[in-house]
PDB file of C-alpha atoms (C1' of nucleotides) in Angstrom:
ATOM      1  CA  MET A 250       0.172   0.104   0.105  1.00 66.00           C
ATOM      2  CA  ASP A 251       1.474   3.164  -1.183  1.00 91.00           C
ATOM      3  CA  LEU A 252       0.534   5.868   0.722  1.00 96.00           C
ATOM      4  CA  LEU A 253       2.259   8.610  -0.975  1.00 98.00           C
ATOM      5  CA  GLY A 254      -0.870  10.463  -3.260  1.00 97.00           C
ATOM      6  CA  LYS A 255      -3.770   9.243  -0.911  1.00 98.00           C
ATOM      7  CA  LEU A 256      -6.196  11.158   0.820  1.00 97.00           C
ATOM      8  CA  LEU A 257      -6.224  11.431   4.598  1.00 98.00           C
ATOM      9  CA  VAL A 258      -9.626  12.323   5.509  1.00 98.00           C
ATOM     10  CA  ILE A 259     -10.811  13.402   9.345  1.00 97.00           C
ATOM     11  CA  SER A 260     -14.316  14.036   9.922  1.00 96.00           C
ATOM     12  CA  GLY A 261     -14.853  15.960  13.055  1.00 84.00           C
ATOM     13  CA  ASP A 262     -17.438  18.226  14.616  1.00 79.00           C
ATOM     14  CA  ASP A 263     -16.733  21.365  12.698  1.00 77.00           C
ATOM     15  CA  GLY A 264     -16.806  19.399   9.304  1.00 89.00           C
ATOM     16  CA  ARG A 265     -14.387  17.469   7.180  1.00 96.00           C
ATOM     17  CA  VAL A 266     -10.745  17.963   6.595  1.00 97.00           C
ATOM     18  CA  SER A 267      -8.454  16.296   4.434  1.00 98.00           C
ATOM     19  CA  GLY A 268      -5.278  16.563   3.129  1.00 98.00           C
ATOM     20  CA  ARG A 269      -2.971  14.488   0.497  1.00 98.00           C
ATOM     21  CA  ILE A 270      -0.144  12.570   1.995  1.00 98.00           C
ATOM     22  CA  ILE A 271       3.166  14.206   0.394  1.00 97.00           C
ATOM     23  CA  GLU A 272       5.754  12.522   2.611  1.00 97.00           C
ATOM     24  CA  THR A 273       5.988   9.160   4.977  1.00 98.00           C
ATOM     25  CA  GLU A 274       8.741   6.845   6.779  1.00 97.00           C
ATOM     26  CA  ALA A 275       8.689   3.601   7.143  1.00 97.00           C
ATOM     27  CA  TYR A 276       9.466   1.859  10.470  1.00 98.00           C
ATOM     28  CA  THR A 277       9.862  -2.216  11.112  1.00 97.00           C
ATOM     29  CA  ALA A 278      10.522  -4.144  14.217  1.00 97.00           C
ATOM     30  CA  ASP A 279      13.875  -5.074  13.065  1.00 96.00           C
ATOM     31  CA  ASP A 280      14.666  -1.299  13.194  1.00 96.00           C
ATOM     32  CA  PRO A 281      16.660   0.307  15.952  1.00 96.00           C
ATOM     33  CA  ALA A 282      14.940   3.522  15.366  1.00 96.00           C
ATOM     34  CA  SER A 283      11.416   1.832  15.574  1.00 97.00           C
ATOM     35  CA  HIS A 284       9.252   1.965  19.079  1.00 98.00           C
ATOM     36  CA  SER A 285       8.425  -1.572  18.008  1.00 98.00           C
ATOM     37  CA  PHE A 286      12.213  -2.331  17.921  1.00 97.00           C
ATOM     38  CA  LYS A 287      11.971  -3.830  21.772  1.00 96.00           C
ATOM     39  CA  GLY A 288       8.854  -5.816  21.602  1.00 96.00           C
ATOM     40  CA  PRO A 289       5.091  -5.010  22.354  1.00 96.00           C
ATOM     41  CA  THR A 290       4.429  -2.294  24.872  1.00 97.00           C
ATOM     42  CA  LYS A 291       1.776  -0.313  26.208  1.00 96.00           C
ATOM     43  CA  ARG A 292       2.528   2.477  23.831  1.00 97.00           C
ATOM     44  CA  ASN A 293       3.015   0.890  20.716  1.00 98.00           C
ATOM     45  CA  GLU A 294       0.572  -1.919  20.851  1.00 97.00           C
ATOM     46  CA  PRO A 295      -1.502  -0.678  17.924  1.00 98.00           C
ATOM     47  CA  MET A 296       2.020  -1.111  15.799  1.00 98.00           C
ATOM     48  CA  PHE A 297       1.691  -4.907  16.602  1.00 98.00           C
ATOM     49  CA  GLY A 298      -2.166  -5.005  15.468  1.00 97.00           C
ATOM     50  CA  PRO A 299      -3.455  -5.469  12.077  1.00 97.00           C
ATOM     51  CA  ALA A 300      -2.734  -3.325   9.061  1.00 97.00           C
ATOM     52  CA  GLY A 301      -4.702  -0.341   8.351  1.00 97.00           C
ATOM     53  CA  HIS A 302      -5.229   0.713  11.822  1.00 98.00           C
ATOM     54  CA  LEU A 303      -3.636   3.837  13.206  1.00 98.00           C
ATOM     55  CA  TYR A 304      -0.678   4.359  15.588  1.00 98.00           C
ATOM     56  CA  VAL A 305      -0.900   7.918  17.192  1.00 98.00           C
ATOM     57  CA  TYR A 306       2.189   8.792  19.833  1.00 98.00           C
ATOM     58  CA  LEU A 307       2.701  12.062  21.804  1.00 98.00           C
ATOM     59  CA  SER A 308       6.081  13.449  20.720  1.00 97.00           C
ATOM     60  CA  TYR A 309       8.241  15.445  23.082  1.00 97.00           C
ATOM     61  CA  GLY A 310       5.482  15.816  25.544  1.00 96.00           C
ATOM     62  CA  ILE A 311       3.980  17.931  22.831  1.00 96.00           C
ATOM     63  CA  HIS A 312       3.093  16.776  19.633  1.00 97.00           C
ATOM     64  CA  CYS A 313       1.101  14.126  18.100  1.00 98.00           C
ATOM     65  CA  CYS A 314       2.525  11.966  15.382  1.00 98.00           C
ATOM     66  CA  ALA A 315       0.209   9.762  13.080  1.00 98.00           C
ATOM     67  CA  ASN A 316       0.966   6.179  11.849  1.00 98.00           C
ATOM     68  CA  ILE A 317      -0.763   3.816   9.733  1.00 98.00           C
ATOM     69  CA  VAL A 318       0.186   0.298  10.694  1.00 98.00           C
ATOM     70  CA  THR A 319       1.336  -1.501   7.398  1.00 97.00           C
ATOM     71  CA  GLY A 320       2.164  -5.154   8.482  1.00 96.00           C
ATOM     72  CA  GLY A 321       0.384  -7.970   9.723  1.00 96.00           C
ATOM     73  CA  ILE A 322      -0.505  -9.250  13.242  1.00 97.00           C
ATOM     74  CA  GLY A 323       2.749  -9.197  15.308  1.00 97.00           C
ATOM     75  CA  ASP A 324       4.878  -7.614  12.963  1.00 97.00           C
ATOM     76  CA  GLY A 325       5.475  -4.210  14.583  1.00 97.00           C
ATOM     77  CA  GLN A 326       5.709  -2.291  11.511  1.00 98.00           C
ATOM     78  CA  ALA A 327       4.036   0.965  10.454  1.00 98.00           C
ATOM     79  CA  VAL A 328       4.409   4.285   8.222  1.00 98.00           C
ATOM     80  CA  LEU A 329       4.863   7.588   9.951  1.00 98.00           C
ATOM     81  CA  ILE A 330       2.855  10.288   7.995  1.00 98.00           C
ATOM     82  CA  ARG A 331       5.359  13.492   8.127  1.00 98.00           C
ATOM     83  CA  ALA A 332       3.365  15.772   5.744  1.00 98.00           C
ATOM     84  CA  ILE A 333       0.423  16.450   3.901  1.00 98.00           C
ATOM     85  CA  GLU A 334      -0.895  18.975   1.439  1.00 98.00           C
ATOM     86  CA  PRO A 335      -4.175  20.536   2.607  1.00 98.00           C
ATOM     87  CA  VAL A 336      -7.071  19.730   0.184  1.00 98.00           C
ATOM     88  CA  VAL A 337     -10.301  20.300   2.124  1.00 97.00           C
ATOM     89  CA  GLY A 338     -11.075  22.428   5.244  1.00 97.00           C
ATOM     90  CA  ILE A 339      -7.966  24.557   4.711  1.00 97.00           C
ATOM     91  CA  ASP A 340      -9.768  27.528   6.883  1.00 97.00           C
ATOM     92  CA  ALA A 341     -10.611  24.827   9.876  1.00 97.00           C
ATOM     93  CA  MET A 342      -6.715  24.049   9.428  1.00 97.00           C
ATOM     94  CA  ARG A 343      -5.744  27.967   9.578  1.00 97.00           C
ATOM     95  CA  GLU A 344      -7.798  28.596  12.478  1.00 96.00           C
ATOM     96  CA  ARG A 345      -5.972  25.562  14.354  1.00 96.00           C
ATOM     97  CA  ARG A 346      -2.785  26.464  13.555  1.00 97.00           C
ATOM     98  CA  PRO A 347      -3.159  30.566  13.962  1.00 95.00           C
ATOM     99  CA  GLY A 348      -0.255  32.757  12.667  1.00 94.00           C
ATOM    100  CA  ARG A 349       1.293  30.287  10.289  1.00 96.00           C
ATOM    101  CA  PRO A 350       1.591  30.763   6.559  1.00 96.00           C
ATOM    102  CA  ASP A 351      -0.487  28.304   4.435  1.00 96.00           C
ATOM    103  CA  ARG A 352       2.791  26.549   3.877  1.00 96.00           C
ATOM    104  CA  GLN A 353       3.716  25.545   7.046  1.00 97.00           C
ATOM    105  CA  LEU A 354      -0.083  24.341   8.107  1.00 98.00           C
ATOM    106  CA  ALA A 355       1.044  20.672   8.062  1.00 98.00           C
ATOM    107  CA  ASP A 356       4.361  20.448   6.843  1.00 97.00           C
ATOM    108  CA  GLY A 357       5.784  18.203   9.442  1.00 98.00           C
ATOM    109  CA  PRO A 358       4.332  15.509  11.520  1.00 98.00           C
ATOM    110  CA  GLY A 359       3.572  17.458  14.906  1.00 98.00           C
ATOM    111  CA  LYS A 360       2.289  20.246  12.264  1.00 98.00           C
ATOM    112  CA  LEU A 361      -0.297  17.951  10.113  1.00 98.00           C
ATOM    113  CA  SER A 362      -1.535  16.124  13.447  1.00 98.00           C
ATOM    114  CA  ALA A 363      -2.590  19.838  14.618  1.00 97.00           C
ATOM    115  CA  ALA A 364      -3.957  20.944  11.484  1.00 97.00           C
ATOM    116  CA  LEU A 365      -6.327  18.126  10.903  1.00 97.00           C
ATOM    117  CA  GLY A 366      -7.268  17.523  14.600  1.00 97.00           C
ATOM    118  CA  ILE A 367      -5.382  14.309  15.368  1.00 97.00           C
ATOM    119  CA  ASP A 368      -5.046  13.375  18.558  1.00 96.00           C
ATOM    120  CA  LEU A 369      -4.057  10.842  21.280  1.00 96.00           C
ATOM    121  CA  SER A 370      -7.762   9.801  21.278  1.00 95.00           C
ATOM    122  CA  MET A 371      -8.062   8.684  17.637  1.00 97.00           C
ATOM    123  CA  ASN A 372      -4.996   5.721  18.655  1.00 97.00           C
ATOM    124  CA  GLY A 373      -5.727   2.314  17.626  1.00 97.00           C
ATOM    125  CA  LEU A 374      -8.613   3.595  15.079  1.00 97.00           C
ATOM    126  CA  ASP A 375      -9.238   1.094  12.366  1.00 97.00           C
ATOM    127  CA  LEU A 376      -9.105   3.085   9.211  1.00 96.00           C
ATOM    128  CA  THR A 377     -10.837   0.464   6.869  1.00 93.00           C
ATOM    129  CA  ASP A 378     -14.072   0.760   8.805  1.00 96.00           C
ATOM    130  CA  PRO A 379     -16.152   2.727   6.870  1.00 96.00           C
ATOM    131  CA  ALA A 380     -17.810   4.520   9.977  1.00 95.00           C
ATOM    132  CA  ALA A 381     -14.264   5.530  11.207  1.00 96.00           C
ATOM    133  CA  SER A 382     -13.617   9.195  11.700  1.00 96.00           C
ATOM    134  CA  ILE A 383     -10.413   9.193  10.196  1.00 97.00           C
ATOM    135  CA  ARG A 384      -9.947   7.298   6.925  1.00 97.00           C
ATOM    136  CA  VAL A 385      -7.570   6.995   3.721  1.00 97.00           C
ATOM    137  CA  PHE A 386      -8.699   7.542   0.288  1.00 96.00           C
ATOM    138  CA  ASP A 387      -7.355   6.588  -3.263  1.00 96.00           C
ATOM    139  CA  ASP A 388      -8.777   9.418  -5.437  1.00 96.00           C
ATOM    140  CA  GLY A 389      -6.926   7.960  -8.035  1.00 95.00           C
ATOM    141  CA  THR A 390      -4.273  10.193  -7.937  1.00 95.00           C
ATOM    142  CA  ARG A 391      -1.203   8.262  -8.665  1.00 95.00           C
ATOM    143  CA  PRO A 392       1.793   7.865  -6.473  1.00 95.00           C
ATOM    144  CA  PRO A 393       4.523   9.375  -7.960  1.00 97.00           C
ATOM    145  CA  SER A 394       6.682   7.557  -9.994  1.00 96.00           C
ATOM    146  CA  ASP A 395       9.802   9.347  -9.050  1.00 96.00           C
ATOM    147  CA  PRO A 396       9.836   9.671  -5.527  1.00 97.00           C
ATOM    148  CA  ILE A 397      12.888  11.673  -3.313  1.00 96.00           C
ATOM    149  CA  VAL A 398      14.248   8.970  -1.484  1.00 96.00           C
ATOM    150  CA  GLY A 399      16.345   9.851   1.517  1.00 95.00           C
ATOM    151  CA  PRO A 400      17.552   9.519   5.302  1.00 94.00           C
ATOM    152  CA  ARG A 401      14.751   9.630   8.101  1.00 95.00           C
ATOM    153  CA  VAL A 402      14.669  12.945  10.312  1.00 95.00           C
ATOM    154  CA  GLY A 403      14.746  13.214  14.082  1.00 95.00           C
ATOM    155  CA  ILE A 404      16.236   9.815  15.183  1.00 95.00           C
ATOM    156  CA  SER A 405      19.691   9.132  16.074  1.00 90.00           C
ATOM    157  CA  THR A 406      20.102   5.377  15.136  1.00 92.00           C
ATOM    158  CA  ALA A 407      19.864   3.393  11.871  1.00 93.00           C
ATOM    159  CA  LEU A 408      20.345   6.681   9.944  1.00 92.00           C
ATOM    160  CA  ASP A 409      21.599   4.345   6.898  1.00 93.00           C
ATOM    161  CA  ARG A 410      18.281   3.400   6.055  1.00 94.00           C
ATOM    162  CA  PRO A 411      16.967   5.754   3.274  1.00 95.00           C
ATOM    163  CA  TRP A 412      13.181   5.061   4.096  1.00 96.00           C
ATOM    164  CA  ARG A 413      11.881   8.378   3.950  1.00 96.00           C
ATOM    165  CA  PHE A 414       9.663   8.880   0.708  1.00 97.00           C
ATOM    166  CA  ARG A 415       8.555  12.499  -0.728  1.00 96.00           C
ATOM    167  CA  THR A 416       6.488  13.570  -3.512  1.00 97.00           C
ATOM    168  CA  PRO A 417       8.487  15.941  -5.435  1.00 95.00           C
ATOM    169  CA  GLU A 418       7.128  19.753  -6.113  1.00 83.00           C
ATOM    170  CA  ARG A 419       5.402  19.823  -9.379  1.00 64.00           C
TER     171      ARG A 419
ATOM    172  C1'  DA B 173      20.099  31.926   6.649  1.00 74.55           C
ATOM    173  C1'  DA B 174      21.769  29.405  10.357  1.00 74.55           C
ATOM    174  C1'  DA B 175      21.962  27.882  14.988  1.00 74.55           C
ATOM    175  C1'  DG B 176      20.679  26.854  19.735  1.00 74.55           C
ATOM    176  C1'  DA B 177      17.579  26.493  23.257  1.00 74.55           C
ATOM    177  C1'  DG B 178      13.330  25.659  25.733  1.00 74.55           C
ATOM    178  C1'  DA B 179       8.734  23.541  26.028  1.00 74.55           C
ATOM    179  C1'  DT B 180       6.728  19.375  28.109  1.00 74.55           C
ATOM    180  C1'  DG B 181       4.990  14.423  29.602  1.00 74.55           C
ATOM    181  C1'  DG B 182       4.331   9.800  28.643  1.00 74.55           C
ATOM    182  C1'  DT B 183       7.211   5.493  28.561  1.00 74.55           C
ATOM    183  C1'  DC B 184      10.877   2.667  29.652  1.00 74.55           C
ATOM    184  C1'  DT B 185      15.277   1.505  32.477  1.00 74.55           C
TER     185       DT B 185
ATOM    186  C1'  DG C  21      15.754   9.809  35.961  1.00 74.55           C
ATOM    187  C1'  DA C  22      16.784   9.804  31.096  1.00 74.55           C
ATOM    188  C1'  DC C  23      15.236   9.659  26.542  1.00 74.55           C
ATOM    189  C1'  DC C  24      12.736  11.102  22.923  1.00 74.55           C
ATOM    190  C1'  DA C  25      10.231   9.485  15.161  1.00 74.55           C
ATOM    191  C1'  DT C  26       9.055  17.887  17.033  1.00 74.55           C
ATOM    192  C1'  DC C  27       8.257  22.611  16.894  1.00 74.55           C
ATOM    193  C1'  DT C  28       8.696  27.596  17.955  1.00 74.55           C
ATOM    194  C1'  DC C  29      11.112  31.454  19.199  1.00 74.55           C
ATOM    195  C1'  DT C  30      15.226  33.899  19.947  1.00 74.55           C
ATOM    196  C1'  DT C  31      19.917  35.085  19.369  1.00 74.55           C
ATOM    197  C1'  DT C  32      23.906  34.993  16.549  1.00 74.55           C
ATOM    198  C1'  DT C  33      26.247  35.369  11.605  1.00 74.55           C
TER     199       DT C  33
END
DNA sequence: AAAGAGATGGTCT
DNA sequence: GACCATCTCTTTT
């Protein structure tokens, strides 16, 4: 499941907001930089659940970051959503991120969670459930044939794994 | 333009 | 008690 180019849609109290996924990072259980590396714990439990579920964690005590579980049960594999391009509900995102230029509304894992209203209460949600408040849609946009591949960000080990993928500017 | 530091809290040792 | 899959503001070139 290639996530680049897909739509992330959140249905909240004040309507619906969505964005196109333009940057991701892969994390696996045999990866020293992954939360799942040391085995299942209370926090990373969703990572060891079925694919298509959401894994949200609190980063640096302040920000929420959203992952989509990609492995099967017990695999401990997920993809961090690092950036999205606002598509629907840009006004709502501006309200949630006052004072920020549009370019910086959701161009980081913590920023996109704030802009879209993703928080810890959404941890573990089943994105394949039609009734879920957060879902991933394929609107026909093809994933980039020439994604930018590079080292991951914000980690201190396994820096040699080029598992960061970004949609190029058009 | 780049570099540095503080905020802030759950999780794990 | 240390460590972060971060962000923003302030200070320095």
